[in-house]
CSV table of C-alpha atoms in Angstrom, one decimal:
chain,number,residue,atom,x,y,z
A,1423,MET,CA,-33.2,196.4,91.5
A,1424,THR,CA,-31.5,199.4,90.6
A,1425,GLY,CA,-27.8,199.5,89.6
A,1426,GLU,CA,-26.6,200.7,92.9
A,1427,GLU,CA,-28.4,197.9,94.6
A,1428,GLN,CA,-27.5,195.2,92.3
A,1429,GLU,CA,-24.9,192.8,93.6
A,1430,GLU,CA,-22.8,190.3,91.5
A,1431,GLU,CA,-25.6,187.5,90.9
A,1432,SER,CA,-24.6,184.0,91.9
A,1433,ILE,CA,-25.8,181.1,89.7
A,1434,LEU,CA,-25.8,177.8,91.2
A,1435,PHE,CA,-25.7,175.0,88.8
A,1436,LYS,CA,-25.8,171.0,88.9
A,1437,ALA,CA,-24.6,169.0,85.9
A,1438,GLU,CA,-24.9,165.6,87.5
A,1439,GLU,CA,-27.8,163.8,88.4
A,1440,THR,CA,-30.2,166.4,87.0
A,1441,PRO,CA,-34.1,166.1,87.0
A,1442,LEU,CA,-36.0,165.2,84.0
A,1443,CYS,CA,-37.2,168.0,81.9
A,1444,PRO,CA,-40.6,169.4,83.2
A,1445,ARG,CA,-41.6,170.1,79.6
A,1446,CYS,CA,-41.1,166.9,77.9
A,1447,GLU,CA,-39.7,164.7,80.5
A,1448,GLY,CA,-36.5,164.0,78.9
A,1449,ARG,CA,-33.0,163.9,79.9
A,1450,THR,CA,-31.5,167.3,80.9
A,1451,LEU,CA,-27.8,168.4,80.9
A,1452,LEU,CA,-27.9,170.9,83.9
A,1453,LEU,CA,-30.0,172.6,86.3
A,1454,ALA,CA,-29.4,176.3,87.1
A,1455,ARG,CA,-30.9,178.2,90.4
A,1456,TYR,CA,-30.6,182.0,90.1
A,1457,GLN,CA,-32.0,185.0,91.8
A,1458,HIS,CA,-35.4,186.0,91.0
A,1459,SER,CA,-37.8,188.9,92.3
A,1460,TRP,CA,-41.3,189.8,91.7
A,1461,THR,CA,-43.8,192.3,93.1
A,1462,ASN,CA,-46.6,190.7,95.3
A,1463,GLY,CA,-50.1,192.3,95.3
A,1464,ARG,CA,-49.2,194.9,97.8
A,1465,GLY,CA,-46.5,196.2,95.7
A,1466,GLU,CA,-43.7,194.8,97.7
A,1467,ASP,CA,-40.7,193.3,96.1
A,1468,VAL,CA,-40.1,189.8,97.0
A,1469,ALA,CA,-36.6,188.1,96.5
A,1470,SER,CA,-36.7,184.5,95.7
A,1471,ARG,CA,-34.9,181.8,93.5
A,1472,LYS,CA,-35.9,180.0,90.3
A,1473,GLU,CA,-34.6,177.1,88.5
A,1474,ALA,CA,-34.4,176.1,85.0
A,1475,ALA,CA,-33.2,172.8,83.3
A,1476,LEU,CA,-31.1,172.8,80.2
A,1477,CYS,CA,-33.0,170.3,77.8
A,1478,PRO,CA,-31.3,169.4,74.6
A,1479,ALA,CA,-34.8,168.4,73.0
A,1480,CYS,CA,-36.6,171.6,74.2
A,1481,ASP,CA,-34.0,174.1,74.3
A,1482,HIS,CA,-32.1,173.8,70.9
A,1483,LYS,CA,-33.8,176.7,69.2
A,1484,ASP,CA,-33.0,179.1,71.9
A,1485,PRO,CA,-29.8,180.9,70.7
A,1486,ALA,CA,-28.3,181.3,74.2
A,1487,ALA,CA,-29.2,177.5,74.9
A,1488,ALA,CA,-27.7,176.4,71.7
A,1489,GLU,CA,-24.3,177.6,72.4
A,1490,LEU,CA,-24.4,175.9,75.9
A,1491,LEU,CA,-25.6,172.9,74.2
A,1492,ALA,CA,-22.8,173.1,71.6
A,1493,LEU,CA,-20.1,173.4,74.5
A,1494,PHE,CA,-21.5,170.2,75.9
A,1495,ALA,CA,-21.5,168.4,72.7
A,1496,VAL,CA,-18.1,169.3,72.1
A,1497,ALA,CA,-16.4,169.1,75.5
A,1498,GLY,CA,-18.8,166.6,77.1
A,1499,GLN,CA,-18.3,168.4,80.5
A,1500,VAL,CA,-17.2,171.4,82.2
A,1501,SER,CA,-13.5,171.4,82.9
A,1502,SER,CA,-10.8,173.7,83.8
A,1503,GLU,CA,-10.1,174.4,80.0
A,1504,ASN,CA,-13.6,175.6,79.2
A,1505,SER,CA,-14.8,176.9,82.6
A,1506,GLU,CA,-14.5,180.4,81.5
A,1507,THR,CA,-16.3,179.9,78.3
A,1508,PHE,CA,-18.9,178.0,80.4
A,1509,ALA,CA,-19.5,180.7,82.8
A,1510,GLY,CA,-20.1,183.1,80.0
A,1511,LEU,CA,-22.6,180.9,78.2
A,1512,LEU,CA,-24.2,179.8,81.7
A,1513,ALA,CA,-24.9,183.5,82.4
A,1514,ALA,CA,-26.3,184.2,78.9
A,1515,TRP,CA,-28.7,181.2,79.2
A,1516,VAL,CA,-29.8,182.1,82.4
A,1517,GLU,CA,-30.5,185.8,81.3
A,1518,SER,CA,-32.6,184.4,78.5
A,1519,VAL,CA,-34.8,182.1,80.6
A,1520,ARG,CA,-35.2,184.7,83.2
A,1521,HIS,CA,-37.3,186.6,80.7
A,1522,ARG,CA,-39.5,183.6,79.7
A,1523,THR,CA,-43.2,184.0,80.3
A,1524,VAL,CA,-46.2,181.6,80.4
A,1525,ASP,CA,-47.6,180.8,77.0
A,1526,ASN,CA,-51.3,181.3,77.9
A,1527,VAL,CA,-52.4,179.7,74.6
A,1528,ARG,CA,-50.5,176.5,75.3
A,1529,ARG,CA,-51.4,176.3,78.9
A,1530,ALA,CA,-55.1,176.6,78.0
A,1531,GLN,CA,-54.7,173.7,75.5
A,1532,ALA,CA,-53.1,171.6,78.0
A,1533,VAL,CA,-55.9,172.5,80.6
A,1534,SER,CA,-58.5,171.6,78.1
A,1535,ALA,CA,-56.8,168.3,77.0
A,1536,SER,CA,-56.4,167.2,80.5
A,1537,PRO,CA,-59.0,164.8,81.9
A,1538,LEU,CA,-58.6,166.4,85.2
A,1539,PHE,CA,-60.1,169.4,84.1
A,1540,ARG,CA,-62.9,168.2,81.9
A,1541,ARG,CA,-66.4,168.9,82.9
A,1542,SER,CA,-68.8,166.2,83.1
A,1543,ALA,CA,-71.9,166.2,80.8
């Protein structure tokens, strides 16, 4: 998207009844859904949405996530008193997860360790 085409992005979030973390299967604090686009094999832009779960165990080393986790640790939840701070921290965290890429080494290790992908002798 160019600057002229870019609209104000909406980030939808859910802080109650969040799913388990897809990385560690632990408890998550929130689920965010945000706009995402990619280029398909024909070179066309495809607009879609992605989701990311905020996990205290997995995300504490990410600086943007750490600030959001700190807000939850201190305040416990989003309220009218901290909603503006929360919105800024949420936007910063979503921007950081938007740029995550697949760790191919870790993926290959997980595949090779899985009994589903082992070759029979």
